[in-house]
Amino acid sequence: MEVPFTWKPTGWYQIGWSSDYPAAEAVPLRYFGEDLVAYRGEDGSLHVLEGHCKHLGAHLGHGGKVVGDCIQCPFHGWQWGPDGANKAIPDQKRPNRSRTLRVWPVMEQHGLAFLWHHPDGEPPAWEMPDIFGCYPEFTSPPEEYYPPITKRNTHEPVHPQIVLENSADSAHFEFVHHASVTPRLLHWSYDEHIWDFIAGYPDTKSDDPAAMRMKLYSKLFGLGGAISIFDGRRNHRMVFTTTPVENGASDMFYTIWWPREPGDHGDTLPAGVQGVVDQQFLTTIDDDLRIWRNQKWVEKPAYSEVDAEGYIAFRDWSQRFYDVPPEA
């Protein structure tokens, strides 16, 4: 999709799960049009650096080795530290202090790995909200959930803003997801970096039009994705994120935590849960992608009465994350 804004918006973006980055292994990455390398230092901390060695340009993620807290180039053995500085050169007493690799701030929480992106390399301007802590009214700790169910779609022609515009759109559920009940947007508000909304699923068995059988609470952390919790019969949690790979393509990550059955302390999902998650949640990604893969950006939409206010407000809010103009 061609859009009138950059594919390099500022913010926190998911780069996979912690398990994607095992100890003592160099992992090549490509995000925001840049080649990167990820590795864990000897204390287990995750580091992400510019991917190409400043010596002769070898990719540190393809054959590089982890040596202590450093990543070693597979070409001539130059070692680079987590601060991006050159730490050692074979058969040379001093490192090269004039060259450094760009360092990409990263953080991990609850098994998800996030990277801070600013097009000019500025440090994080705000903290990534805690997945379990950002809803203090829902107190279930991580240990009361089974290990998360995950899904990844790579190199999809989808911009992060297009994905998150669904937060202002409840009407599409009937037509895209074939929902028997159309959710209602009950509340939305925002501050500098967080868009907050609540959607309700009406209770069709009740005579009270305000009765909801389930509510969806969702917080958008910039344009990186949404942290959500469902309040109903099952209080499951979900994180859905979109991270640009380069102009015209993004990776998409889906993570769901399902509450444990009473007394069950194992890591195996009960029979039938995977099927429910696949049918009710994971297949919705495919539904949306059938639209997104073929969608055209409309700069001035012919809004309906239902979606106008939310869409206009969201598009206005989203502009704060574009620190550079789109590339030609």
Coordinates of C-alpha atoms in Angstrom, one line a residue:
M1 CA 0.0 0.0 0.0
E2 CA 1.3 3.5 -0.9
V3 CA 0.7 5.9 2.0
P4 CA 1.5 9.6 2.3
F5 CA 3.7 9.1 5.4
T6 CA 6.9 7.4 6.2
W7 CA 7.4 3.7 6.9
K8 CA 9.8 4.7 9.7
P9 CA 7.5 6.1 12.5
T10 CA 8.9 6.7 15.9
G11 CA 8.1 4.4 18.8
W12 CA 8.4 0.9 20.3
Y13 CA 8.0 -2.0 18.0
Q14 CA 8.1 -5.8 18.5
I15 CA 10.9 -7.8 17.0
G16 CA 9.6 -11.2 18.0
W17 CA 9.7 -13.2 21.2
S18 CA 12.5 -13.7 23.6
S19 CA 12.9 -17.3 22.5
D20 CA 13.9 -16.0 19.1
Y21 CA 17.2 -14.9 20.6
P22 CA 19.0 -17.8 22.3
A23 CA 22.2 -17.3 24.3
A24 CA 25.5 -17.3 22.4
E25 CA 23.9 -16.8 19.0
A26 CA 24.0 -13.9 16.5
V27 CA 20.6 -13.3 14.9
P28 CA 20.4 -11.2 11.7
L29 CA 17.4 -8.8 11.5
R30 CA 16.0 -6.3 9.1
Y31 CA 13.7 -3.6 10.3
F32 CA 13.0 0.0 9.2
G33 CA 15.1 -0.5 6.1
E34 CA 18.2 -1.3 8.1
D35 CA 20.3 -4.5 8.5
L36 CA 20.7 -5.3 12.2
V37 CA 22.2 -7.9 14.4
A38 CA 20.8 -9.1 17.7
Y39 CA 22.6 -11.1 20.4
R40 CA 22.7 -11.8 24.1
G41 CA 25.7 -10.7 26.2
E42 CA 27.1 -12.9 29.0
D43 CA 24.6 -11.6 31.5
G44 CA 21.7 -12.6 29.2
S45 CA 20.8 -9.1 28.2
L46 CA 19.5 -8.6 24.6
H47 CA 21.4 -6.2 22.4
V48 CA 20.6 -4.9 18.9
L49 CA 23.3 -3.2 16.8
E50 CA 23.8 -1.9 13.3
G51 CA 24.4 -5.1 11.3
H52 CA 27.5 -4.4 9.2
C53 CA 31.1 -4.3 10.6
K54 CA 32.8 -1.0 10.1
H55 CA 36.0 -2.7 8.9
L56 CA 35.0 -4.1 5.5
G57 CA 31.2 -4.4 5.8
A58 CA 30.6 -8.1 6.7
H59 CA 27.2 -8.8 8.2
L60 CA 27.7 -9.6 11.9
G61 CA 24.5 -11.6 12.0
H62 CA 25.6 -14.1 9.4
G63 CA 28.3 -16.2 11.0
G64 CA 29.2 -13.7 13.8
K65 CA 30.1 -15.1 17.2
V66 CA 29.3 -13.9 20.7
V67 CA 32.4 -13.4 22.8
G68 CA 31.6 -12.3 26.3
D69 CA 29.5 -9.1 25.9
C70 CA 30.7 -8.5 22.3
I71 CA 29.7 -9.6 18.9
Q72 CA 32.7 -10.8 16.8
C73 CA 32.8 -10.2 13.0
P74 CA 32.9 -13.4 11.0
F75 CA 35.3 -11.8 8.4
H76 CA 38.3 -10.6 10.4
G77 CA 37.4 -11.0 14.0
W78 CA 36.8 -7.4 15.0
Q79 CA 34.7 -7.3 18.2
W80 CA 32.0 -4.8 18.9
G81 CA 30.5 -4.1 22.3
P82 CA 26.8 -3.5 23.3
D83 CA 27.6 0.2 23.4
G84 CA 28.5 0.0 19.7
A85 CA 32.2 0.7 20.3
N86 CA 35.0 -1.4 18.8
K87 CA 36.5 -3.4 21.7
A88 CA 39.2 -5.5 20.0
I89 CA 41.0 -6.1 16.7
P90 CA 43.1 -9.3 16.3
D91 CA 46.9 -8.8 16.4
Q92 CA 46.4 -5.1 17.3
K93 CA 47.0 -3.6 20.7
R94 CA 44.3 -0.9 20.4
P95 CA 40.8 -1.0 19.1
N96 CA 39.5 1.5 16.5
R97 CA 38.0 4.3 18.6
S98 CA 36.9 6.4 15.6
R99 CA 34.2 4.0 14.4
T100 CA 31.1 2.9 16.2
L101 CA 28.0 0.9 15.4
R102 CA 24.5 2.4 15.9
V103 CA 22.8 0.9 19.0
W104 CA 19.1 0.2 19.0
P105 CA 17.5 0.4 22.4
V106 CA 15.6 -2.8 23.3
M107 CA 13.6 -4.2 26.1
E108 CA 11.9 -7.5 26.9
Q109 CA 8.8 -8.2 29.0
H110 CA 6.7 -11.3 29.5
G111 CA 8.5 -13.1 26.7
L112 CA 8.2 -10.4 24.0
A113 CA 11.1 -8.4 22.6
F114 CA 10.7 -4.7 21.6
L115 CA 13.0 -2.3 19.8
W116 CA 12.9 1.5 20.0
H117 CA 13.0 3.2 16.7
H118 CA 13.6 6.9 16.0
P119 CA 14.7 7.8 12.4
D120 CA 17.5 10.0 13.6
G121 CA 18.7 7.6 16.4
E122 CA 17.3 9.6 19.3
P123 CA 16.9 7.7 22.6
P124 CA 13.5 6.5 23.9
A125 CA 11.2 9.5 24.6
W126 CA 8.7 7.4 26.6
E127 CA 8.6 4.0 28.3
M128 CA 6.9 1.0 26.7
P129 CA 3.9 0.2 28.9
D130 CA 3.9 -3.0 30.8
I131 CA 1.7 -5.7 29.2
F132 CA 0.3 -6.9 32.5
G133 CA 0.7 -3.8 34.5
C134 CA -1.1 -1.3 32.3
Y135 CA -4.5 -2.5 33.4
P136 CA -4.4 -2.2 37.2
E137 CA -8.1 -3.0 37.4
F138 CA -7.3 -6.5 36.1
T139 CA -5.0 -8.1 38.7
S140 CA -4.4 -11.6 37.4
P141 CA -0.6 -12.1 37.3
P142 CA 1.3 -13.8 34.4
E143 CA 1.5 -17.1 36.3
E144 CA -2.3 -17.5 36.2
Y145 CA -2.0 -17.9 32.4
Y146 CA -0.7 -20.7 30.2
P147 CA 2.4 -20.0 28.1
P148 CA 1.3 -17.7 25.3
I149 CA -0.1 -18.8 21.9
T150 CA 1.8 -16.9 19.1
K151 CA 1.4 -16.3 15.4
R152 CA 3.8 -14.4 13.0
N153 CA 3.1 -13.0 9.5
T154 CA 6.2 -11.8 7.7
H155 CA 6.7 -9.2 5.0
E156 CA 3.0 -8.2 4.7
P157 CA 2.2 -5.1 2.6
V158 CA 0.6 -3.4 5.6
H159 CA 1.6 -0.1 7.3
P160 CA 1.2 -0.1 11.2
Q161 CA -1.3 2.8 11.1
I162 CA -3.7 0.9 8.8
V163 CA -3.8 -2.0 11.3
L164 CA -4.5 0.3 14.3
E165 CA -7.2 2.3 12.5
N166 CA -9.3 -0.8 13.3
S167 CA -9.5 0.6 16.8
A168 CA -11.9 3.3 15.5
D169 CA -13.9 0.9 13.4
S170 CA -16.5 -1.5 14.8
A171 CA -18.7 -1.7 11.7
H172 CA -16.3 -4.0 9.8
F173 CA -16.8 -6.9 12.2
E174 CA -20.0 -8.0 10.5
F175 CA -18.6 -7.9 7.0
V176 CA -14.9 -8.9 7.5
H177 CA -15.1 -11.3 10.4
H178 CA -18.8 -12.4 9.9
A179 CA -19.5 -11.6 13.5
S180 CA -23.0 -12.4 14.7
V181 CA -22.8 -9.5 17.1
T182 CA -21.3 -6.1 16.2
P183 CA -19.3 -4.6 19.0
R184 CA -19.9 -1.0 20.0
L185 CA -17.2 1.6 20.6
L186 CA -18.0 2.6 24.2
H187 CA -15.1 4.9 25.0
W188 CA -11.9 6.3 23.5
S189 CA -9.4 8.8 24.7
Y190 CA -5.7 9.5 24.3
D191 CA -2.7 11.2 25.7
E192 CA 0.7 11.9 24.1
H193 CA 1.7 8.2 23.4
I194 CA -1.3 6.0 24.4
W195 CA -4.6 5.6 22.6
D196 CA -7.1 4.0 24.9
F197 CA -10.5 2.5 23.9
I198 CA -13.2 0.2 25.2
A199 CA -15.5 -1.8 22.9
G200 CA -18.5 -3.8 24.1
Y201 CA -20.2 -6.9 22.7
P202 CA -24.0 -6.5 23.4
D203 CA -25.8 -9.2 25.3
T204 CA -28.5 -10.2 22.7
K205 CA -30.3 -12.2 25.4
S206 CA -30.9 -9.1 27.5
D207 CA -33.7 -6.5 27.2
D208 CA -31.3 -3.9 28.4
P209 CA -29.6 -2.3 25.3
A210 CA -26.6 -1.3 27.5
A211 CA -26.0 -4.8 28.7
M212 CA -22.7 -6.3 27.4
R213 CA -21.7 -9.9 27.5
M214 CA -18.0 -9.0 27.0
K215 CA -15.9 -5.9 26.9
L216 CA -12.6 -5.4 25.1
Y217 CA -10.1 -3.0 26.7
S218 CA -7.2 -1.9 24.5
K219 CA -4.3 0.4 24.8
L220 CA -2.3 1.4 21.6
F221 CA 1.3 2.2 22.4
G222 CA 2.0 4.6 19.6
L223 CA 1.8 2.9 16.2
G224 CA 3.6 -0.2 17.4
G225 CA 0.6 -2.2 18.4
A226 CA -2.1 -2.8 21.0
I227 CA -2.2 -4.4 24.4
S228 CA -5.7 -5.8 25.1
I229 CA -7.7 -7.7 27.7
F230 CA -11.1 -9.3 27.3
D231 CA -13.5 -8.9 30.3
G232 CA -16.2 -11.5 30.2
R233 CA -16.4 -15.3 30.8
R234 CA -12.7 -15.6 30.0
N235 CA -10.4 -12.8 30.8
H236 CA -7.7 -13.6 28.2
R237 CA -5.0 -11.1 27.2
M238 CA -3.7 -10.3 23.8
V239 CA -0.9 -8.2 22.1
F240 CA -1.1 -7.5 18.4
T241 CA 1.9 -5.6 16.8
T242 CA 3.1 -4.5 13.4
T243 CA 6.7 -3.6 12.7
P244 CA 8.0 -2.1 9.4
V245 CA 10.7 -4.1 7.7
E246 CA 11.2 -1.6 4.9
N247 CA 9.1 0.6 2.6
G248 CA 6.0 -1.3 1.7
A249 CA 6.3 -4.3 4.1
S250 CA 5.9 -5.2 7.8
D251 CA 6.1 -8.1 10.1
M252 CA 3.1 -8.8 12.3
F253 CA 3.1 -10.5 15.7
Y254 CA 0.1 -11.9 17.6
T255 CA 0.4 -13.1 21.2
I256 CA -2.5 -14.5 23.4
W257 CA -2.5 -15.5 27.1
W258 CA -5.3 -17.9 28.1
P259 CA -6.2 -18.2 31.8
R260 CA -5.3 -21.4 33.5
E261 CA -8.0 -23.9 34.5
P262 CA -8.4 -24.0 38.3
G263 CA -5.6 -26.2 39.8
D264 CA -3.8 -26.6 36.5
H265 CA -0.1 -25.6 36.9
G266 CA 1.2 -27.3 33.7
D267 CA 2.2 -25.7 30.5
T268 CA -0.1 -27.7 28.2
L269 CA -3.3 -26.0 26.9
P270 CA -6.5 -27.9 27.8
A271 CA -8.1 -29.8 24.9
G272 CA -10.1 -27.5 22.7
V273 CA -8.5 -24.2 23.7
Q274 CA -6.2 -24.1 20.7
G275 CA -9.1 -24.6 18.4
V276 CA -11.1 -21.8 20.1
V277 CA -8.1 -19.4 19.8
D278 CA -7.6 -20.3 16.2
Q279 CA -11.2 -19.9 15.2
Q280 CA -12.0 -16.8 17.3
F281 CA -8.8 -14.9 17.1
L282 CA -6.0 -16.1 14.9
T283 CA -8.2 -16.4 11.8
T284 CA -9.3 -12.8 12.2
I285 CA -5.8 -11.8 11.1
D286 CA -6.3 -13.6 7.8
D287 CA -9.7 -11.9 7.5
D288 CA -8.2 -8.5 7.9
L289 CA -5.2 -9.3 5.6
R290 CA -7.6 -10.0 2.7
I291 CA -8.6 -6.4 3.0
W292 CA -5.3 -4.8 3.9
R293 CA -3.3 -6.5 1.1
N294 CA -5.5 -5.0 -1.5
Q295 CA -6.5 -1.7 0.2
K296 CA -5.8 1.7 -1.2
W297 CA -5.2 4.7 1.1
V298 CA -7.9 7.3 0.9
E299 CA -6.7 10.7 2.1
K300 CA -10.2 12.2 2.6
P301 CA -12.6 9.3 3.2
A302 CA -16.3 9.6 2.8
Y303 CA -16.9 8.8 6.5
S304 CA -20.1 7.3 7.8
E305 CA -21.9 8.7 10.9
V306 CA -20.7 5.8 12.9
D307 CA -17.0 6.0 12.3
A308 CA -16.3 9.7 11.4
E309 CA -15.3 11.0 14.9
G310 CA -13.1 8.2 15.9
Y311 CA -11.3 7.9 12.5
I312 CA -10.6 11.7 12.3
A313 CA -9.3 11.8 15.9
F314 CA -7.1 8.8 15.4
R315 CA -5.5 10.1 12.2
D316 CA -4.8 13.4 13.9
W317 CA -3.3 11.7 16.9
S318 CA -1.1 9.4 14.7
Q319 CA 0.7 12.3 13.1
R320 CA 2.9 12.9 16.2
F321 CA 4.8 9.6 15.5
Y322 CA 6.1 10.8 12.1
D323 CA 9.4 12.6 12.7
V324 CA 10.5 12.5 9.1
P325 CA 8.7 12.9 5.7
P326 CA 8.0 9.9 3.5
E327 CA 10.8 8.7 1.2
A328 CA 10.3 9.4 -2.5

